[in-house]
PDB file of C-alpha atoms in Angstrom:
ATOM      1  CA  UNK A  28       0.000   0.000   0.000  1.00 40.00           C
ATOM      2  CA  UNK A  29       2.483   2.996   0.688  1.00 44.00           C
ATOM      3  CA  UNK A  30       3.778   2.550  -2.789  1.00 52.00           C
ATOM      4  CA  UNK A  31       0.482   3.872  -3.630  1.00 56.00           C
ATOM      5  CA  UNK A  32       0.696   6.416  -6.439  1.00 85.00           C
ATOM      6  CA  UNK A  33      -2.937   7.906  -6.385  1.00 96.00           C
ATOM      7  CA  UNK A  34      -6.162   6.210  -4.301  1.00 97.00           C
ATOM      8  CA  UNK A  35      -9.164   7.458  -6.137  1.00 98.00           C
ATOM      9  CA  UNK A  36     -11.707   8.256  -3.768  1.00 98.00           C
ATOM     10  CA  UNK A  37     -15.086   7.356  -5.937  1.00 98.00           C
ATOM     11  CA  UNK A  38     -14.994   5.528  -9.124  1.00 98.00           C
ATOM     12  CA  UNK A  39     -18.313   4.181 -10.374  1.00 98.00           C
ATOM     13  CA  UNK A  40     -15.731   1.923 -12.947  1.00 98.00           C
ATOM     14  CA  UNK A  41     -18.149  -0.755 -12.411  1.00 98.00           C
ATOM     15  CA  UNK A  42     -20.901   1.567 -14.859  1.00 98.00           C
ATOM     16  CA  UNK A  43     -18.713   2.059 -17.706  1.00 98.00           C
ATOM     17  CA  UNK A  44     -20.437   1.196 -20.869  1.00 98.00           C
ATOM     18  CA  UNK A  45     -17.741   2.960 -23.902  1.00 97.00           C
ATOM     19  CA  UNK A  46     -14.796   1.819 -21.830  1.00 98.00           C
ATOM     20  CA  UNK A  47     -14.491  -2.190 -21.560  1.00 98.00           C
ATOM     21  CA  UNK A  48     -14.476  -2.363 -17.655  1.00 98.00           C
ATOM     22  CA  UNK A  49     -11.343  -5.153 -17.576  1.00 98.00           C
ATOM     23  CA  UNK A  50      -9.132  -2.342 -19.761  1.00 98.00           C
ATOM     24  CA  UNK A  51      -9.838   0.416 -17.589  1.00 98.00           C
ATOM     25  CA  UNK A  52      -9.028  -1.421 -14.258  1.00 98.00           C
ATOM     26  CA  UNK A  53      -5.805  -2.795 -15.800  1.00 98.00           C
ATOM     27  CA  UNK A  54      -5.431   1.039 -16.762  1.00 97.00           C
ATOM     28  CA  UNK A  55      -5.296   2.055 -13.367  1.00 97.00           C
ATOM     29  CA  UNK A  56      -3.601  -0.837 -12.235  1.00 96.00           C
ATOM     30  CA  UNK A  57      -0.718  -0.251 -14.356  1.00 96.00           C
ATOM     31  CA  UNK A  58      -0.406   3.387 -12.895  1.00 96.00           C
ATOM     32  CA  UNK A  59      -0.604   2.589  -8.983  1.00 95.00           C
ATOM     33  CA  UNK A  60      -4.066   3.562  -8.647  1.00 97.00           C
ATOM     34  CA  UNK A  61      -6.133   2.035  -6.198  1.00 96.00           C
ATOM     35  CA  UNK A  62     -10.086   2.623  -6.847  1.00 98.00           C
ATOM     36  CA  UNK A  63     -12.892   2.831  -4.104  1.00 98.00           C
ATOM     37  CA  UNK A  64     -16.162   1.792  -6.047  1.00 98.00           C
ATOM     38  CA  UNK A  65     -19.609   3.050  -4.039  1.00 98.00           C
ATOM     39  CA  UNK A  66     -22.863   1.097  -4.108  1.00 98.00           C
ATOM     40  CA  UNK A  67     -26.233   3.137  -5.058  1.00 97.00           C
ATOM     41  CA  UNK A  68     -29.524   1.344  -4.352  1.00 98.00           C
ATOM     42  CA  UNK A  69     -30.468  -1.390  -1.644  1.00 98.00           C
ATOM     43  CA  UNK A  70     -29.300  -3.774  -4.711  1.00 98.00           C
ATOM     44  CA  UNK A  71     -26.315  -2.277  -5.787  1.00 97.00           C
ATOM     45  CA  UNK A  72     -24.639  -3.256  -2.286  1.00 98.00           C
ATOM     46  CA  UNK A  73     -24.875  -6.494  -3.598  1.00 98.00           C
ATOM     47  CA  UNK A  74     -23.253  -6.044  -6.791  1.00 98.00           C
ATOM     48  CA  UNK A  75     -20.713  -4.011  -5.660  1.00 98.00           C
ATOM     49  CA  UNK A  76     -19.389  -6.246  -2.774  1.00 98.00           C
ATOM     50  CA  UNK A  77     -19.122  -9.307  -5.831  1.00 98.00           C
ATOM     51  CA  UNK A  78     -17.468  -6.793  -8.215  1.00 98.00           C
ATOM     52  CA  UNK A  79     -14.747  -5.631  -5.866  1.00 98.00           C
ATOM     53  CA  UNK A  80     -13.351  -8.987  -4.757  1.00 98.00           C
ATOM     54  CA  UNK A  81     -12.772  -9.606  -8.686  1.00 98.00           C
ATOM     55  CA  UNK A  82     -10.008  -7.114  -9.168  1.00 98.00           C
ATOM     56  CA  UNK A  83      -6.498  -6.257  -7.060  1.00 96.00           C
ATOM     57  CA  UNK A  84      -6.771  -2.793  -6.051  1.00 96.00           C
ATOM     58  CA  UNK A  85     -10.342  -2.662  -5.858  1.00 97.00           C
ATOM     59  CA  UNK A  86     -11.903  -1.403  -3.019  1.00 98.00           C
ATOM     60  CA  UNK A  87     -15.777  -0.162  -1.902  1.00 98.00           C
ATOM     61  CA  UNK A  88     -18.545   1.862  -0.303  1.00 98.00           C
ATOM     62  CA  UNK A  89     -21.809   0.053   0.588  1.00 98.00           C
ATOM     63  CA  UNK A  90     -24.558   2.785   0.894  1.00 98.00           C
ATOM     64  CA  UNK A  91     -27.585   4.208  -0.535  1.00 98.00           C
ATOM     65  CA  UNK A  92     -27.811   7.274  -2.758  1.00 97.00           C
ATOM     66  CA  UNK A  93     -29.988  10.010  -1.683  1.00 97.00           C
ATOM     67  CA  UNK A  94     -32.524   9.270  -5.142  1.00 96.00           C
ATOM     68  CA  UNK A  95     -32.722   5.793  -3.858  1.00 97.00           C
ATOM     69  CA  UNK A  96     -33.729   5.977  -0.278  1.00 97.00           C
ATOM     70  CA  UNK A  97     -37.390   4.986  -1.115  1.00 97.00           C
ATOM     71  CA  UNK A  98     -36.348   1.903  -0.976  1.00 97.00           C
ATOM     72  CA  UNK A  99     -34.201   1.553   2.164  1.00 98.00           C
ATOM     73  CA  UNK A 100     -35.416   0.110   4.712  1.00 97.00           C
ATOM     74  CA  UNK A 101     -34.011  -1.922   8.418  1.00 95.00           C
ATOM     75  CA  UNK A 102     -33.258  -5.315   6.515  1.00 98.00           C
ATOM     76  CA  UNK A 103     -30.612  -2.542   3.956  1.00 98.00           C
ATOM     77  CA  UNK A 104     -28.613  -2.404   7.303  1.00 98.00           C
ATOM     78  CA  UNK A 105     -28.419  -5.772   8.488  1.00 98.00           C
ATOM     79  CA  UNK A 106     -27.338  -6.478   4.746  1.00 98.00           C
ATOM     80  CA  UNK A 107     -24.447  -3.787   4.545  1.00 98.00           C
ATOM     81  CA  UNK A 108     -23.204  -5.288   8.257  1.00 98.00           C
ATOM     82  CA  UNK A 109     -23.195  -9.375   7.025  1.00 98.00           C
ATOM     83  CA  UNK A 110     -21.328  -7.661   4.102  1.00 98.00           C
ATOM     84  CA  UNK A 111     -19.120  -5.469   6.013  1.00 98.00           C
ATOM     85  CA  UNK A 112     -18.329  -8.740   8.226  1.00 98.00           C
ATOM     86  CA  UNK A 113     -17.418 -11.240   4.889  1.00 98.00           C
ATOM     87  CA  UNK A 114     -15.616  -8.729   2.897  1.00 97.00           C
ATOM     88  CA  UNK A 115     -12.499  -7.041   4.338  1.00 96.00           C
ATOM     89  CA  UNK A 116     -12.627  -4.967   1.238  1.00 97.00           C
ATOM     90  CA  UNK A 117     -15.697  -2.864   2.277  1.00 98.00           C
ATOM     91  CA  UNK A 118     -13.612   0.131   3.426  1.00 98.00           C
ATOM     92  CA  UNK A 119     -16.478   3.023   3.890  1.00 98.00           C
ATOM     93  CA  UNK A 120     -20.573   3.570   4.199  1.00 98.00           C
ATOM     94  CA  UNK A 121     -21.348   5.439   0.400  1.00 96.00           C
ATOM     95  CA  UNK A 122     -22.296   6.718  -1.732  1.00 97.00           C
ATOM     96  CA  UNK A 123     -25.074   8.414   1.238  1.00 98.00           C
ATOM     97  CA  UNK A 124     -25.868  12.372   1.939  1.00 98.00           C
ATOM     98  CA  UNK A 125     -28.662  14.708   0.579  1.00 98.00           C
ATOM     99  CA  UNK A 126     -29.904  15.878  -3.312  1.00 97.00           C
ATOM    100  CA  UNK A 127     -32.509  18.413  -3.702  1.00 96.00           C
ATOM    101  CA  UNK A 128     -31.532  19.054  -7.088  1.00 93.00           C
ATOM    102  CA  UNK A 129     -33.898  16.396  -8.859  1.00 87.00           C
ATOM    103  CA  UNK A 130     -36.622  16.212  -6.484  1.00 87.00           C
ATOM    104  CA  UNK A 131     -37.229  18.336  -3.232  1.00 88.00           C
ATOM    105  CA  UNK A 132     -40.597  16.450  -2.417  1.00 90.00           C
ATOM    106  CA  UNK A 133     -38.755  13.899   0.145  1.00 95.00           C
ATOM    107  CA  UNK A 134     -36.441  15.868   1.647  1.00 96.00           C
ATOM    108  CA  UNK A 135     -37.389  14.430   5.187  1.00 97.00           C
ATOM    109  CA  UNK A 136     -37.260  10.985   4.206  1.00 98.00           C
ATOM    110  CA  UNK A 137     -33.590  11.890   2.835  1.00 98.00           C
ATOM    111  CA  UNK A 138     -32.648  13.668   5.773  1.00 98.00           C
ATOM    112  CA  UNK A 139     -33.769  10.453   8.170  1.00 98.00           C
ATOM    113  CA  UNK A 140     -32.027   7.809   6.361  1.00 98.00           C
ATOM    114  CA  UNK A 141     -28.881   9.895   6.135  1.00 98.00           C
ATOM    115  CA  UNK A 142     -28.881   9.781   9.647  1.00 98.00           C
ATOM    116  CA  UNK A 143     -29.694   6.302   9.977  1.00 98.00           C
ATOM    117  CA  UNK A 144     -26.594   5.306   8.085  1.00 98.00           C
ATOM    118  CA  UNK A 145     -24.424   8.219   9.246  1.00 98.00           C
ATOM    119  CA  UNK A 146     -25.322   5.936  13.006  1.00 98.00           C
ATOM    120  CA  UNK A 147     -24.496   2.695  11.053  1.00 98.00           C
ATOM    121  CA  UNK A 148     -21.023   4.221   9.905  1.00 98.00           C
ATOM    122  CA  UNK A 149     -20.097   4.777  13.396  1.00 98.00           C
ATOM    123  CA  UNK A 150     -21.051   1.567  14.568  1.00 98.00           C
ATOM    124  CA  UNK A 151     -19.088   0.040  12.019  1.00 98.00           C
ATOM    125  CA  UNK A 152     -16.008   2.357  12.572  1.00 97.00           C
ATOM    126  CA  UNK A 153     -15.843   3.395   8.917  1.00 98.00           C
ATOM    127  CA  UNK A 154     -15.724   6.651   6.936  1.00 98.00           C
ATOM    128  CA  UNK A 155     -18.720   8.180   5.195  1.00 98.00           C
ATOM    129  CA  UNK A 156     -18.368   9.137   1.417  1.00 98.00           C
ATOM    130  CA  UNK A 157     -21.137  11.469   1.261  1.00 98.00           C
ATOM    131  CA  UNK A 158     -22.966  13.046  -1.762  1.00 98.00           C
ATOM    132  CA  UNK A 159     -24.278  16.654  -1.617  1.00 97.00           C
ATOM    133  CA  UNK A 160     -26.194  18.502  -4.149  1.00 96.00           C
ATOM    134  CA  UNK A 161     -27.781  21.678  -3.598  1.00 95.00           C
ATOM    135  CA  UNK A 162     -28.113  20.435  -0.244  1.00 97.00           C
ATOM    136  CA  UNK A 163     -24.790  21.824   1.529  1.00 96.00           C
ATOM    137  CA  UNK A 164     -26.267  23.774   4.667  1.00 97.00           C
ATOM    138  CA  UNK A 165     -28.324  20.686   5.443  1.00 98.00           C
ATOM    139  CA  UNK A 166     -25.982  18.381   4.750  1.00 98.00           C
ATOM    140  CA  UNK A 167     -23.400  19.831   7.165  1.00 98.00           C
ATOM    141  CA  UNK A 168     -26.355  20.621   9.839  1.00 98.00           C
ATOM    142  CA  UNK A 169     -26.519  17.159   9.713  1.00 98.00           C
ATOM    143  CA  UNK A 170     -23.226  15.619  10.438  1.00 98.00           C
ATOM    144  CA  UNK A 171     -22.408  18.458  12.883  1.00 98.00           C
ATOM    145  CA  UNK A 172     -24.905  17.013  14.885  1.00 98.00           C
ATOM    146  CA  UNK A 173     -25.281  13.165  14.241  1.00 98.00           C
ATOM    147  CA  UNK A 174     -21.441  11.951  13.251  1.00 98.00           C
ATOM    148  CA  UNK A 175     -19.704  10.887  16.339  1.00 98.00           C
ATOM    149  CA  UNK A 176     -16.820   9.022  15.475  1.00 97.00           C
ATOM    150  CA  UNK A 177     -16.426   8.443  11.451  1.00 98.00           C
ATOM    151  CA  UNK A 178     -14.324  10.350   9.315  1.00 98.00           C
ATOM    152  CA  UNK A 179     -16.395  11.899   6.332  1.00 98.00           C
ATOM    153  CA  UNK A 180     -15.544  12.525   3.202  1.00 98.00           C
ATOM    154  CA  UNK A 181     -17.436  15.416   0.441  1.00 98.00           C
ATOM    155  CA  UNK A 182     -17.706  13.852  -2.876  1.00 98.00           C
ATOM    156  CA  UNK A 183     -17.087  15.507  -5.754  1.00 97.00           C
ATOM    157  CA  UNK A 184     -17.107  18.633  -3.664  1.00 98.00           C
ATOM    158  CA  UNK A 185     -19.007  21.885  -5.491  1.00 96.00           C
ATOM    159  CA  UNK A 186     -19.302  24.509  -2.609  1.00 96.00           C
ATOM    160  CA  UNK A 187     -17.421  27.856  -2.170  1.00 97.00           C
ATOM    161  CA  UNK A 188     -14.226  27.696  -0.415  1.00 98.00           C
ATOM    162  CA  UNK A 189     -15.896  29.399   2.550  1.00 98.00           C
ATOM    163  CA  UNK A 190     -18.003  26.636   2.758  1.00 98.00           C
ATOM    164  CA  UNK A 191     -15.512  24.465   2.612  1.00 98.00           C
ATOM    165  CA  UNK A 192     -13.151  25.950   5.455  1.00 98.00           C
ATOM    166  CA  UNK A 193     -16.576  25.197   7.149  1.00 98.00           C
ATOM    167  CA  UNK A 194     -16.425  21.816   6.748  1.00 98.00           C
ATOM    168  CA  UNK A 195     -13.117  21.646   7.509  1.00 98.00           C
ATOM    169  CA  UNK A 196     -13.027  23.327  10.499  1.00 98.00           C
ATOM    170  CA  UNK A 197     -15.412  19.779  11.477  1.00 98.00           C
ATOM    171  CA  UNK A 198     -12.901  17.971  10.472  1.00 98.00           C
ATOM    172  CA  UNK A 199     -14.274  16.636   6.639  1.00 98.00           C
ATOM    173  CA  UNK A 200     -12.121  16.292   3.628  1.00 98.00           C
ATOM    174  CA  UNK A 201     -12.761  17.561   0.163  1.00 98.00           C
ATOM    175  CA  UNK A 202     -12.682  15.676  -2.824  1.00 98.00           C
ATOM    176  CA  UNK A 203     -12.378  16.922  -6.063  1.00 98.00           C
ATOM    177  CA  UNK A 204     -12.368  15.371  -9.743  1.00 98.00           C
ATOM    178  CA  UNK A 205     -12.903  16.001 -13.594  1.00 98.00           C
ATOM    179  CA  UNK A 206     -14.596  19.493 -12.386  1.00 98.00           C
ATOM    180  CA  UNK A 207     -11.580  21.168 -11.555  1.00 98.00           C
ATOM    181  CA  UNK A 208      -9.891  21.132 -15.301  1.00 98.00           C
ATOM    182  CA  UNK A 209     -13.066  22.694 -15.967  1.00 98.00           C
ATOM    183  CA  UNK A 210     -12.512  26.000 -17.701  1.00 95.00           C
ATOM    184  CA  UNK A 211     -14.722  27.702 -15.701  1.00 95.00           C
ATOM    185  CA  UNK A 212     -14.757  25.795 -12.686  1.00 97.00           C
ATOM    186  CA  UNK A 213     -13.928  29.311 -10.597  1.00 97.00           C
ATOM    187  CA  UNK A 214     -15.381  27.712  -7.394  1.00 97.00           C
ATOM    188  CA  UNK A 215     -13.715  24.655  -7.912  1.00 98.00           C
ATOM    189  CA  UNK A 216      -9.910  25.461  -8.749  1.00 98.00           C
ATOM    190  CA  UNK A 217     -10.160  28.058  -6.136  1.00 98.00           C
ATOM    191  CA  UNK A 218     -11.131  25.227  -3.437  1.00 98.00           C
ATOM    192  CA  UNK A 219      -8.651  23.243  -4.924  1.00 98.00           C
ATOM    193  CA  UNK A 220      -6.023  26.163  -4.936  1.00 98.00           C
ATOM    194  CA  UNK A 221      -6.646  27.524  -1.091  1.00 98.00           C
ATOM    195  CA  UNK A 222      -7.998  24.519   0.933  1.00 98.00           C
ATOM    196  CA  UNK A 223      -5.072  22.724   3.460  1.00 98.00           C
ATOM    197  CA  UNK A 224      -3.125  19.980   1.431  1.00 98.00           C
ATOM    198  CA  UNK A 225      -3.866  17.934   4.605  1.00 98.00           C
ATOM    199  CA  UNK A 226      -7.798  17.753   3.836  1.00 98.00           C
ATOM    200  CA  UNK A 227      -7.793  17.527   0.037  1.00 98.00           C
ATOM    201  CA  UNK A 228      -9.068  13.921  -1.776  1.00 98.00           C
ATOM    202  CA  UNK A 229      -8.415  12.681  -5.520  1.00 98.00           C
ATOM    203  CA  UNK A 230     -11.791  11.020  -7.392  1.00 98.00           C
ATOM    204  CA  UNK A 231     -12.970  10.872 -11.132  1.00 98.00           C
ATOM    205  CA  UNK A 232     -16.946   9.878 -10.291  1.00 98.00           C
ATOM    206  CA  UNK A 233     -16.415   7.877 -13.503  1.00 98.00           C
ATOM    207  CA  UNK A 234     -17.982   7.465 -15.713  1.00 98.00           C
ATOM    208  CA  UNK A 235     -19.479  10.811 -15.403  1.00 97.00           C
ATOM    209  CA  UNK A 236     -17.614  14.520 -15.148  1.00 98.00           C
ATOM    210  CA  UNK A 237     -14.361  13.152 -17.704  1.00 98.00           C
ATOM    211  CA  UNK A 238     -11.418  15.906 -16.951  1.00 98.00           C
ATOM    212  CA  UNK A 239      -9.964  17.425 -19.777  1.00 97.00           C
ATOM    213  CA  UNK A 240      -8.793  16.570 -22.423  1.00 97.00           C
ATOM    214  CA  UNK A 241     -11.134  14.155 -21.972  1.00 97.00           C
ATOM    215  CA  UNK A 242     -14.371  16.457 -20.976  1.00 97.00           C
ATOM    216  CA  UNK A 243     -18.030  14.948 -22.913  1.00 95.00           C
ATOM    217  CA  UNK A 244     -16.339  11.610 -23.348  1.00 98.00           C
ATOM    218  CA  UNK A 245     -16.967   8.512 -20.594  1.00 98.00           C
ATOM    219  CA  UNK A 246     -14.578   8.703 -17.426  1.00 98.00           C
ATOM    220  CA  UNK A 247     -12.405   5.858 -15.973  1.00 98.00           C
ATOM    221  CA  UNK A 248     -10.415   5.592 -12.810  1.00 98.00           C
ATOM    222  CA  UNK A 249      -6.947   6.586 -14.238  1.00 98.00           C
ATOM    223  CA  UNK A 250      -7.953   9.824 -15.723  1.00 98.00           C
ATOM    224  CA  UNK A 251      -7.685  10.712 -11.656  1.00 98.00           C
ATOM    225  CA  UNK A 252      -3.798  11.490 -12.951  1.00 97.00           C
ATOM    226  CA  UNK A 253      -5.403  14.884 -15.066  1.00 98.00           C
ATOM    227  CA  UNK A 254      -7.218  15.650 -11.623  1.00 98.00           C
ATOM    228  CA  UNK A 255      -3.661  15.822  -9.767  1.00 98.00           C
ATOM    229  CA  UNK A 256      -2.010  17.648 -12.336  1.00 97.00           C
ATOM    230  CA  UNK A 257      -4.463  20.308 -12.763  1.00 98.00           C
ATOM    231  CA  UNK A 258      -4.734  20.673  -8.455  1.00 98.00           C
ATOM    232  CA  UNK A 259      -0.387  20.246  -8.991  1.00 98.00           C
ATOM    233  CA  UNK A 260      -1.006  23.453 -11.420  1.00 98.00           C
ATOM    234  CA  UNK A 261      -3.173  25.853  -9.313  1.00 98.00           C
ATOM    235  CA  UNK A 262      -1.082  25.217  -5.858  1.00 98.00           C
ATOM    236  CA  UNK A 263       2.039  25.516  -8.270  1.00 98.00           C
ATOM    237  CA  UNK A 264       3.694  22.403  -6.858  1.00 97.00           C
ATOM    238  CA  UNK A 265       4.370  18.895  -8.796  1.00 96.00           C
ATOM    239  CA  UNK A 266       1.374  16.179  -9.709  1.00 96.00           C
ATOM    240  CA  UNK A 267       3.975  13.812  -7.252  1.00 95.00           C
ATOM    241  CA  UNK A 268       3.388  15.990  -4.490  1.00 96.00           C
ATOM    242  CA  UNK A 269      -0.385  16.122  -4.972  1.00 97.00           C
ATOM    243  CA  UNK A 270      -0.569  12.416  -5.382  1.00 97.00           C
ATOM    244  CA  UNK A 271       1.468  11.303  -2.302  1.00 96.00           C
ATOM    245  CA  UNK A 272       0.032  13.854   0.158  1.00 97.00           C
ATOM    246  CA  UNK A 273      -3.739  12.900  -0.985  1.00 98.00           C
ATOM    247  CA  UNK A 274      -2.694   9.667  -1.516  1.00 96.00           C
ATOM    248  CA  UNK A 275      -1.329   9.685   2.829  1.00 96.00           C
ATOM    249  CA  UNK A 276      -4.853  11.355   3.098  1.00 97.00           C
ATOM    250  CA  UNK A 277      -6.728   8.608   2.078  1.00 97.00           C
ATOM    251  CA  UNK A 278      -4.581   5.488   3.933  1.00 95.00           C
ATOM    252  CA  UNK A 279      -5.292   7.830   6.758  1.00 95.00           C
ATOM    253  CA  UNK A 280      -9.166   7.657   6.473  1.00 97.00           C
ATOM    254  CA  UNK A 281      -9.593   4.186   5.507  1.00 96.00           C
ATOM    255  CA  UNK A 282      -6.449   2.923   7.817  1.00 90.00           C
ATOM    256  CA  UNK A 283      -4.965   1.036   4.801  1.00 78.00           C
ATOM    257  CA  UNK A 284      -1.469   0.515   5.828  1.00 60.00           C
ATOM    258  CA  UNK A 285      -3.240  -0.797   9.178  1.00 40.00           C
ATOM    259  CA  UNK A 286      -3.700  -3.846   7.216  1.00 41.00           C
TER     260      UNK A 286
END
């Protein structure tokens, strides 16, 4: 593990329709680059806990997405524990948090079962890989007052860089992908530019948000190296430097040279 080169925080590799899934693990493989993959639905925890133990340097989240929670329920939990318990490469609780971008009409019912498996992620003694969309006052409300004892982590991380010395201050780390090569990504390279090195995460949320050169095209896992130049770029240091001090980050959070 502390050869590590890059761990990439959320991959959804296991989506990729363009890119032939086998290639694009290899890819990353070949680079150093371990990849966290995070469940979706009540089902997906399934899949995702079979996918993972196919591939070296595969890790994963079991969790349900805000979108899904309709269809979480009590027996969701004692699922993600008996597969928490079998599979030593479960590492975190995701993808989980708040979206009110789609649909405000169950906001409640979003705001109870993030709690519910914010509880489960300290039971468990894992991190949190959390999703927020147009959600971020809640979504901080929220942890402020429920976490306890698991380090959380802000996916693909699209608040102001007050906001995020907010967050920080609580002790949560950013992640940032594809966004931040973004031409006009002003919120994003100026989180990316300002934020302590010591609280900063590396993700591609591939297949989706494809850095450039790459932007409108499908995403995979080792595109993550465009993400560390471009962060390398704005805090005018070197892509190495980015890489190993997210990289300690990360073994940090999910205690991987505890193994």
């Amino acid at each position: 593990m502390k050869n590590t080169y890059i761990i990439n925080t959320h991959s959804h590799v296991n989506m990729l329709e363009e890119i032939n899934i086998d290639t694009a693990i290899s890819n990353a493989q070949k680079a150093g680059i371990i990849t966290i993959v995070p469940s979706t639905t009540v089902n997906d925890i399934f899949d995702v806990d079979k996918f993972i133990q196919q591939y070296n340097d595969v890790y994963g989240y079991v969790g349900v997405f805000p979108e899904e929670v309709r269809d979480f329920s009590d027996k969701t939990l004692s699922d993600m524990e008996n597969l928490i318990k079998n599979n030593k490469k479960i590492i975190g609780i995701g993808e989980v948090g708040l979206d009110y971008y789609w649909d405000k009409s169950f906001k409640d019912l979003q705001k109870e079962v993030f709690i519910k498996q914010i509880d489960f992620a300290n039971q468990m003694n894992l991190p949190l890989n959390i999703h927020s969309r147009e959600a971020h006052l809640d979504t901080l409300e929220i942890l402020k007052k429920y976490n306890k004892n698991s380090k959380a982590i802000l996916h693909c991380f699209s608040g102001s860089l007050e906001f995020a010395k907010e967050c920080i201050k609580e002790g949560i780390y950013i992640a940032l992908g594809g966004v931040v090569t973004f031409k006009n990504a002003i919120k994003a390279k100026e989180v990316a530019a300002n934020i302590p090195i010591e609280y900063l995460l590396l993700e591609t949320d591939d297949p989706y948000l494809a850095p450039v050169p790459y932007r409108g095209k499908e995403n995979q896992p080792i595109y993550v190296t465009y993400v560390a130049q471009a962060i390398a770029n704005l805090r005018n240091t070197t892509t190495e430097e980015i890489a190993k001090s997210t990289t300690q980050n990360a073994e940090r959070i999910f205690k991987f040279n505890a193994e």
